Amino acid sequence: MNLDLLDKGFIPEEICLKLPDTFSDIEKLASELPKVLANEQIEKRVSQLEIEKNIDTLTTPQLERAMLVYSYIGHAFMWGKKNEVNMIPAQLAKTWHKISTKLERPPILSYASYALNNWKMLDSSESFDLENIVIEQNFLGGVDEDWFIMIHVAIEYEAKEILSALKKYFFESGNQSNLEDALKSMKKINQLMNRMPEKCDPFIYYNRVRPYIFGWKNNPTTPEGVVYEGVEEYENKPQIFRGETGAQSSIVPMLDALLGVTHSDDPLKEYLDEMRLYMPREHRDLLNALDSWSQTERSSVVESISIEDQNIIDETIKEVHIFRNKHLEYARVYIYEQSLTNDSNSNIVGTGGTPFMKYLDKHLQETVPSDD
Ligand code: HEM
């Protein structure tokens, strides 16, 4: 099992911020997306794009950038168009599908594009800090949309500390100080999580941010799914894919695996397993490998650890419980309560398409030290 990613974290080492000139029409539309959406011009603008791009020479960071811009424009088209036909035009569909095949995840906006590849440092001479990052691509834009994504990015950036510390402890005969570092890092993640309401207002989130990140699976407005025009492999048949969600982040499932937190079968667990298909390939592979380690070898490793060490692990699990508790509160305040006061997009399933309140709560209750 190659565990290097646990030291690096899930934010890519290199983020491409602009595609080569052959993509200038796409880049232009992406940069004007907030205005185009406000003016309801998305259908016209998409129809003016070149029908298909050559992606053969793109590097991996460029492919990620291409996935990001096509995904944003694809979602802007789906949720900003006036006609009701659920078809993505060839100008988007053909290239988007080619990129997604290369990156081995579906042609839809996923967390890797929405958060992991979607930021830069405001002042590159300063160190990473929540206040020193800027979000590159928006749908409508504004501080609430930026902040929602910035909190995710900052959590991802911090998460390499906890993952790396747990890697040292469990896989490199590390010591108690690694566990102490892990606990400290989880507390920092919770401090970041607590900051969501500072600049992301629930009403704005529900009405202006969330509508654009829905997918086309288990979504009442796309009962049959969505046709990707001109994509031969799909044979003109509608496709169903899940929408963007933090459930496509690898952090929490990796923490569950490392800390020995397990979830009994339920629709959210099934959904979380499905979410792995939307993660970058190397994140998915590591997560699957860590899961098998957790189910087979972990118990023999923890058999011999001291009570003090076990106590720190339990403390860390309590912090993950605190994270899930805050998260459940956000699901209630940002989505559930908003849906009660507003029926404009009152589809009370998550953007990924789950009846989330019940199952997020179940996963919270299951975030407790294991019996082994
Ligand atoms: C206003 C803030 C947030 C809201 C309203 C929210 C909403 C949701 C919802 C509704 C789900 C259920 C699955 C779905 O249908 O998509 C979910 C899952 C999830 N979200 Fe969030 N989320 C928020 C912030 C975050 C942040 C900052 C993270 C950090 C990476 C995160 C990570 C997760 C994870 C890991 C899951 C899977 C559930 C689990 O393992 O317990 N979310 N979120």
Coordinates of C-alpha atoms and ligand atoms in Angstrom, one line a residue:
M1 CA 0.0 0.0 0.0
N2 CA 1.5 3.4 -1.0
L3 CA 0.8 5.8 1.8
D4 CA 2.6 8.8 0.5
L5 CA -0.7 10.7 -0.1
L6 CA -1.3 10.7 3.6
D7 CA 1.7 13.1 4.0
K8 CA 0.8 15.2 1.0
G9 CA -3.0 15.5 1.6
F10 CA -5.5 15.7 -1.1
I11 CA -4.9 19.1 -2.4
P12 CA -2.8 18.7 -5.6
E13 CA 0.8 19.8 -5.6
E14 CA 0.2 21.8 -8.8
I15 CA -3.0 23.5 -9.6
C16 CA -3.4 24.8 -13.2
L17 CA -5.2 28.2 -13.3
K18 CA -5.5 28.6 -17.1
L19 CA -5.7 26.3 -20.1
P20 CA -3.7 26.7 -23.3
D21 CA -5.0 29.2 -25.9
T22 CA -7.0 26.5 -27.8
F23 CA -9.4 26.7 -24.9
S24 CA -9.7 30.4 -24.8
D25 CA -13.5 30.4 -25.6
I26 CA -14.1 28.0 -22.7
E27 CA -11.9 30.1 -20.3
K28 CA -13.7 33.2 -21.4
L29 CA -17.1 31.8 -20.7
A30 CA -15.9 30.3 -17.4
S31 CA -14.6 33.7 -16.3
E32 CA -17.9 35.4 -17.3
L33 CA -20.1 32.8 -15.7
P34 CA -21.6 34.9 -12.9
K35 CA -22.7 37.6 -15.4
V36 CA -23.9 35.1 -18.0
L37 CA -26.0 33.4 -15.3
A38 CA -27.4 36.7 -14.0
N39 CA -28.3 37.7 -17.6
E40 CA -29.7 34.2 -18.4
Q41 CA -27.5 33.9 -21.5
I42 CA -26.0 30.5 -20.8
E43 CA -27.7 28.6 -23.7
K44 CA -26.6 31.1 -26.3
R45 CA -23.1 31.3 -25.0
V46 CA -22.7 27.5 -24.9
S47 CA -24.0 27.2 -28.5
Q48 CA -21.1 29.5 -29.6
L49 CA -18.4 27.2 -28.2
E50 CA -16.2 25.1 -30.4
I51 CA -17.8 21.7 -30.9
E52 CA -14.9 19.6 -29.6
K53 CA -11.4 20.1 -28.2
N54 CA -8.3 18.1 -28.6
I55 CA -7.2 17.1 -25.1
D56 CA -4.4 14.7 -26.0
T57 CA -1.5 17.0 -25.0
L58 CA -3.0 18.2 -21.7
T59 CA -1.0 17.5 -18.5
T60 CA -2.7 16.1 -15.4
P61 CA -3.0 19.6 -13.8
Q62 CA -4.4 20.9 -17.1
L63 CA -6.9 18.0 -17.3
E64 CA -8.1 18.9 -13.8
R65 CA -8.5 22.5 -14.9
A66 CA -10.4 21.4 -18.0
M67 CA -12.6 19.2 -15.8
L68 CA -13.2 22.1 -13.5
V69 CA -14.3 24.6 -16.3
Y70 CA -16.4 22.1 -18.2
S71 CA -18.1 21.0 -15.0
Y72 CA -18.9 24.5 -13.9
I73 CA -20.2 25.4 -17.4
G74 CA -22.1 22.1 -17.6
H75 CA -23.8 22.7 -14.3
A76 CA -24.4 26.4 -15.1
F77 CA -26.1 25.2 -18.3
M78 CA -28.2 22.5 -16.6
W79 CA -29.4 24.7 -13.7
G80 CA -29.4 28.1 -15.5
K81 CA -31.1 27.2 -18.8
K82 CA -34.6 28.2 -19.6
N83 CA -35.7 25.2 -21.7
E84 CA -36.7 22.0 -19.9
V85 CA -34.9 19.5 -22.1
N86 CA -32.4 17.6 -20.1
M87 CA -29.7 17.5 -22.7
I88 CA -26.1 18.8 -22.4
P89 CA -25.1 20.1 -25.9
A90 CA -22.3 18.5 -27.8
Q91 CA -20.1 21.6 -27.4
L92 CA -19.8 20.7 -23.7
A93 CA -20.6 17.0 -23.6
K94 CA -18.1 15.6 -26.0
T95 CA -15.0 17.2 -24.5
W96 CA -16.3 16.9 -20.9
H97 CA -16.7 13.1 -21.5
K98 CA -13.2 12.7 -22.9
I99 CA -11.7 14.5 -20.0
S100 CA -13.7 12.5 -17.5
T101 CA -12.6 9.2 -19.1
K102 CA -9.0 10.2 -18.7
L103 CA -9.4 11.3 -15.1
E104 CA -11.5 8.2 -14.4
R105 CA -14.4 9.9 -12.8
P106 CA -17.9 10.8 -14.2
P107 CA -18.6 14.0 -16.3
I108 CA -20.2 16.0 -13.5
L109 CA -19.0 18.6 -11.0
S110 CA -17.2 16.7 -8.2
Y111 CA -15.5 17.8 -5.0
A112 CA -12.0 17.6 -6.6
S113 CA -13.0 20.3 -9.1
Y114 CA -15.3 22.3 -6.8
A115 CA -12.8 22.6 -3.9
L116 CA -9.4 20.8 -4.2
N117 CA -8.4 22.4 -7.6
N118 CA -10.3 25.6 -7.3
W119 CA -8.1 28.0 -5.2
K120 CA -4.9 29.9 -5.1
M121 CA -3.0 31.9 -2.5
L122 CA -3.8 35.6 -2.4
D123 CA -0.3 36.5 -1.3
S124 CA 2.1 33.7 -2.3
S125 CA 4.9 35.1 -0.2
E126 CA 2.7 34.5 2.9
S127 CA 1.9 31.1 4.4
F128 CA -1.4 29.2 3.9
D129 CA -4.2 30.6 6.0
L130 CA -8.0 30.7 5.5
E131 CA -7.8 34.4 5.0
N132 CA -4.9 34.0 2.4
I133 CA -6.7 31.9 -0.2
V134 CA -9.0 32.9 -3.0
I135 CA -11.5 30.8 -4.9
E136 CA -10.9 30.8 -8.6
Q137 CA -14.2 29.8 -10.2
N138 CA -17.7 30.7 -9.2
F139 CA -21.2 30.2 -10.4
L140 CA -22.8 33.4 -9.1
G141 CA -19.9 34.6 -6.9
G142 CA -20.0 36.5 -3.7
V143 CA -18.6 36.0 -0.3
D144 CA -21.0 33.3 0.8
E145 CA -20.2 31.1 -2.1
D146 CA -16.4 31.7 -1.7
W147 CA -16.5 31.1 2.0
F148 CA -18.4 27.8 1.7
I149 CA -15.6 26.5 -0.5
M150 CA -12.8 28.2 1.4
I151 CA -13.7 26.3 4.6
H152 CA -13.5 23.0 2.7
V153 CA -10.1 23.9 1.2
A154 CA -8.7 25.0 4.6
I155 CA -9.9 21.8 6.2
E156 CA -8.3 19.8 3.4
Y157 CA -5.1 21.7 3.9
E158 CA -5.0 21.0 7.6
A159 CA -6.0 17.3 7.1
K160 CA -2.6 16.3 5.9
E161 CA -1.3 16.9 9.4
I162 CA -3.7 14.5 11.0
L163 CA -3.4 11.9 8.3
S164 CA 0.3 12.1 8.2
A165 CA 0.5 11.8 12.1
L166 CA -1.8 8.7 12.1
K167 CA 0.3 7.2 9.3
K168 CA 3.4 7.5 11.3
Y169 CA 1.8 6.0 14.4
F170 CA 0.1 3.0 12.7
F171 CA 2.5 2.2 9.9
E172 CA 6.0 3.5 10.9
S173 CA 6.2 2.4 14.5
G174 CA 5.5 5.9 15.6
N175 CA 5.0 7.0 19.2
Q176 CA 2.6 8.9 21.4
S177 CA 3.6 12.3 20.1
N178 CA 2.2 11.3 16.7
L179 CA -1.2 10.7 18.3
E180 CA -0.9 14.0 20.2
D181 CA -0.3 15.7 16.9
A182 CA -3.3 14.0 15.3
L183 CA -5.5 15.1 18.2
K184 CA -4.3 18.7 17.9
S185 CA -4.9 18.7 14.1
M186 CA -8.5 17.3 14.5
K187 CA -9.1 20.1 17.0
K188 CA -7.9 22.6 14.4
I189 CA -10.2 21.1 11.8
N190 CA -13.1 21.6 14.2
Q191 CA -12.1 25.2 14.7
L192 CA -12.2 25.7 10.9
M193 CA -15.5 23.9 10.7
N194 CA -17.0 26.2 13.3
R195 CA -16.2 29.2 11.1
M196 CA -18.7 28.4 8.4
P197 CA -21.4 30.7 9.6
E198 CA -19.0 33.7 9.8
K199 CA -19.4 34.5 6.1
C200 CA -21.8 31.9 4.6
D201 CA -25.4 32.7 5.3
P202 CA -27.9 29.8 5.3
F203 CA -30.4 31.7 3.1
I204 CA -27.8 32.6 0.5
Y205 CA -26.3 29.1 0.6
Y206 CA -29.7 27.5 0.1
N207 CA -30.9 29.8 -2.6
R208 CA -27.8 31.0 -4.5
V209 CA -25.0 28.5 -3.9
R210 CA -26.6 25.1 -3.5
P211 CA -28.9 25.1 -6.6
Y212 CA -25.9 24.9 -9.0
I213 CA -24.2 21.9 -7.4
F214 CA -27.0 19.3 -7.7
G215 CA -26.5 16.3 -9.8
W216 CA -28.8 14.3 -12.0
K217 CA -29.4 11.2 -9.9
N218 CA -32.3 11.0 -7.6
N219 CA -33.2 14.5 -8.6
P220 CA -36.9 15.2 -9.4
T221 CA -36.1 17.7 -12.2
T222 CA -34.1 15.0 -14.1
P223 CA -36.2 11.9 -13.5
E224 CA -34.7 10.0 -16.4
G225 CA -31.2 11.6 -16.1
V226 CA -29.4 13.8 -18.7
V227 CA -28.4 13.1 -22.3
Y228 CA -24.8 14.0 -23.2
E229 CA -25.3 15.0 -26.9
G230 CA -22.9 13.4 -29.3
V231 CA -21.1 11.1 -26.8
E232 CA -21.0 7.8 -28.7
E233 CA -20.4 5.6 -25.7
Y234 CA -23.7 6.8 -24.1
E235 CA -25.7 6.0 -27.3
N236 CA -28.0 9.0 -26.7
K237 CA -29.3 7.4 -23.5
P238 CA -29.7 9.6 -20.4
Q239 CA -27.0 9.3 -17.8
I240 CA -27.5 9.6 -14.0
F241 CA -24.7 11.0 -11.9
R242 CA -24.6 12.3 -8.3
G243 CA -24.0 15.9 -7.5
E244 CA -21.1 17.6 -5.8
T245 CA -20.8 17.1 -2.0
G246 CA -18.3 17.0 0.8
A247 CA -19.0 13.3 1.0
Q248 CA -16.6 13.1 -2.0
S249 CA -13.8 14.3 0.3
S250 CA -11.5 11.4 1.4
I251 CA -10.6 12.9 4.8
V252 CA -13.5 11.6 6.9
P253 CA -13.7 8.1 5.5
M254 CA -9.9 7.8 5.9
L255 CA -10.1 8.9 9.5
D256 CA -12.9 6.4 10.1
A257 CA -10.6 3.7 8.6
L258 CA -7.5 4.7 10.6
L259 CA -9.4 5.3 13.9
G260 CA -11.4 2.1 13.6
V261 CA -14.8 3.8 13.3
T262 CA -17.3 1.6 11.4
H263 CA -20.8 2.2 10.0
S264 CA -23.4 -0.6 9.7
D265 CA -25.2 -0.9 6.4
D266 CA -27.6 1.9 5.6
P267 CA -28.4 4.0 2.5
L268 CA -25.9 6.7 3.4
K269 CA -23.1 4.1 3.8
E270 CA -24.0 2.7 0.4
Y271 CA -24.0 6.2 -1.0
L272 CA -20.7 7.0 0.6
D273 CA -19.2 3.9 -1.0
E274 CA -20.6 5.1 -4.3
M275 CA -19.0 8.6 -3.7
R276 CA -15.6 7.0 -4.1
L277 CA -16.2 6.7 -7.8
Y278 CA -16.3 10.6 -7.9
M279 CA -13.0 10.9 -6.1
P280 CA -9.7 11.2 -8.0
R281 CA -8.4 7.7 -8.8
E282 CA -5.4 7.8 -6.4
H283 CA -7.6 9.0 -3.5
R284 CA -10.1 6.2 -4.1
D285 CA -7.4 3.5 -4.4
L286 CA -5.8 4.6 -1.1
L287 CA -9.2 4.7 0.7
N288 CA -10.1 1.2 -0.5
A289 CA -6.7 -0.1 0.6
L290 CA -7.0 1.6 4.0
D291 CA -10.5 0.1 4.4
S292 CA -9.2 -3.4 3.9
W293 CA -6.3 -2.7 6.3
S294 CA -8.9 -1.5 8.9
Q295 CA -11.0 -4.6 8.5
T296 CA -8.2 -7.1 8.6
E297 CA -4.9 -6.0 10.1
R298 CA -5.8 -3.0 12.3
S299 CA -7.1 -5.1 15.2
S300 CA -3.7 -6.9 15.6
V301 CA -1.9 -3.5 15.6
V302 CA -4.1 -2.0 18.3
E303 CA -4.0 -5.1 20.5
S304 CA -0.5 -4.1 21.7
I305 CA -1.0 -0.4 22.2
S306 CA -0.8 1.2 25.6
I307 CA -3.9 2.5 27.5
E308 CA -2.5 6.1 27.2
D309 CA -2.3 5.8 23.5
Q310 CA -5.8 4.3 23.3
N311 CA -7.1 7.2 25.3
I312 CA -5.6 9.7 22.8
I313 CA -7.2 7.7 20.0
D314 CA -10.5 7.8 21.8
E315 CA -10.2 11.6 22.3
T316 CA -9.5 12.0 18.6
I317 CA -12.6 9.9 17.8
K318 CA -14.6 12.3 20.1
E319 CA -13.3 15.2 18.0
V320 CA -14.5 13.4 14.8
H321 CA -17.8 13.0 16.6
I322 CA -17.8 16.8 17.3
F323 CA -17.1 17.4 13.6
R324 CA -20.0 15.2 12.6
N325 CA -22.2 16.9 15.2
K326 CA -21.4 20.4 13.8
H327 CA -21.9 19.0 10.3
L328 CA -25.3 17.7 11.1
E329 CA -26.2 21.1 12.6
Y330 CA -25.2 22.7 9.3
A331 CA -27.3 20.2 7.3
R332 CA -30.2 21.2 9.5
V333 CA -29.7 25.0 9.5
Y334 CA -28.4 25.4 5.9
I335 CA -30.8 23.0 4.2
Y336 CA -33.5 21.4 6.3
E337 CA -34.8 24.6 8.0
Q338 CA -34.4 26.6 4.8
S339 CA -36.5 24.1 2.9
L340 CA -39.3 24.7 5.4
T341 CA -39.4 28.4 4.8
N342 CA -38.9 28.3 1.1
D343 CA -40.2 26.0 -1.6
S344 CA -38.1 27.2 -4.5
N345 CA -35.8 24.2 -4.4
S346 CA -37.4 22.3 -1.6
N347 CA -36.0 19.0 -2.6
I348 CA -35.1 17.7 0.7
V349 CA -32.4 15.4 -0.4
G350 CA -28.7 16.4 -0.3
T351 CA -27.0 17.7 -3.4
G352 CA -25.6 14.2 -3.8
G353 CA -29.2 12.9 -3.6
T354 CA -29.6 11.4 -0.1
P355 CA -32.4 11.8 2.6
F356 CA -29.5 13.1 4.6
M357 CA -30.8 14.1 8.1
K358 CA -31.6 10.6 9.3
Y359 CA -28.4 9.1 8.1
L360 CA -25.9 11.8 9.0
D361 CA -27.3 11.4 12.5
K362 CA -26.8 7.6 12.4
H363 CA -23.2 8.1 11.3
L364 CA -22.7 10.6 14.1
Q365 CA -24.0 8.1 16.7
E366 CA -21.6 5.5 15.2
T367 CA -18.6 7.7 15.6
V368 CA -17.5 6.1 18.9
P369 CA -14.4 4.1 19.9
S370 CA -14.6 0.5 18.6
D371 CA -14.8 -2.5 21.1
D372 CA -11.6 -4.1 20.0
Ligands
HEM1 C1 -22.9 24.5 5.3 C2 -22.0 23.5 5.3 C3 -22.4 22.1 4.9 C4 -23.6 21.5 4.5 C5 -25.0 22.2 4.5 C6 -23.3 20.1 4.2 C7 -24.3 19.2 3.8 C8 -24.1 17.9 3.6 C9 -25.1 16.9 3.2 C10 -26.6 17.2 3.0 C11 -24.5 15.7 3.2 C12 -25.3 14.3 2.9 C13 -24.8 13.7 1.7 C14 -25.4 14.4 0.4 O1 -26.5 14.1 0.0 O2 -24.6 15.1 -0.2 C15 -23.1 15.9 3.5 C16 -22.2 14.8 3.6 C17 -20.9 15.0 3.9 N1 -20.2 16.2 4.0 FE1 -21.1 18.1 4.2 N2 -22.0 19.9 4.3 C18 -21.4 21.0 4.7 C19 -20.0 21.2 5.0 C20 -19.1 20.3 4.9 C21 -17.7 20.5 5.1 C22 -17.0 21.8 5.4 C23 -17.1 19.3 5.0 C24 -15.6 19.0 5.2 C25 -14.9 18.4 4.3 C26 -18.1 18.3 4.7 C27 -17.9 16.9 4.6 C28 -18.9 16.0 4.4 C29 -18.7 14.5 4.5 C30 -17.5 13.8 4.8 C31 -20.0 13.9 4.2 C32 -20.3 12.5 4.3 C33 -21.0 12.2 5.6 C34 -20.2 11.5 6.7 O3 -19.2 10.8 6.4 O4 -20.5 11.6 7.9 N3 -19.3 18.9 4.7 N4 -22.9 17.2 3.7

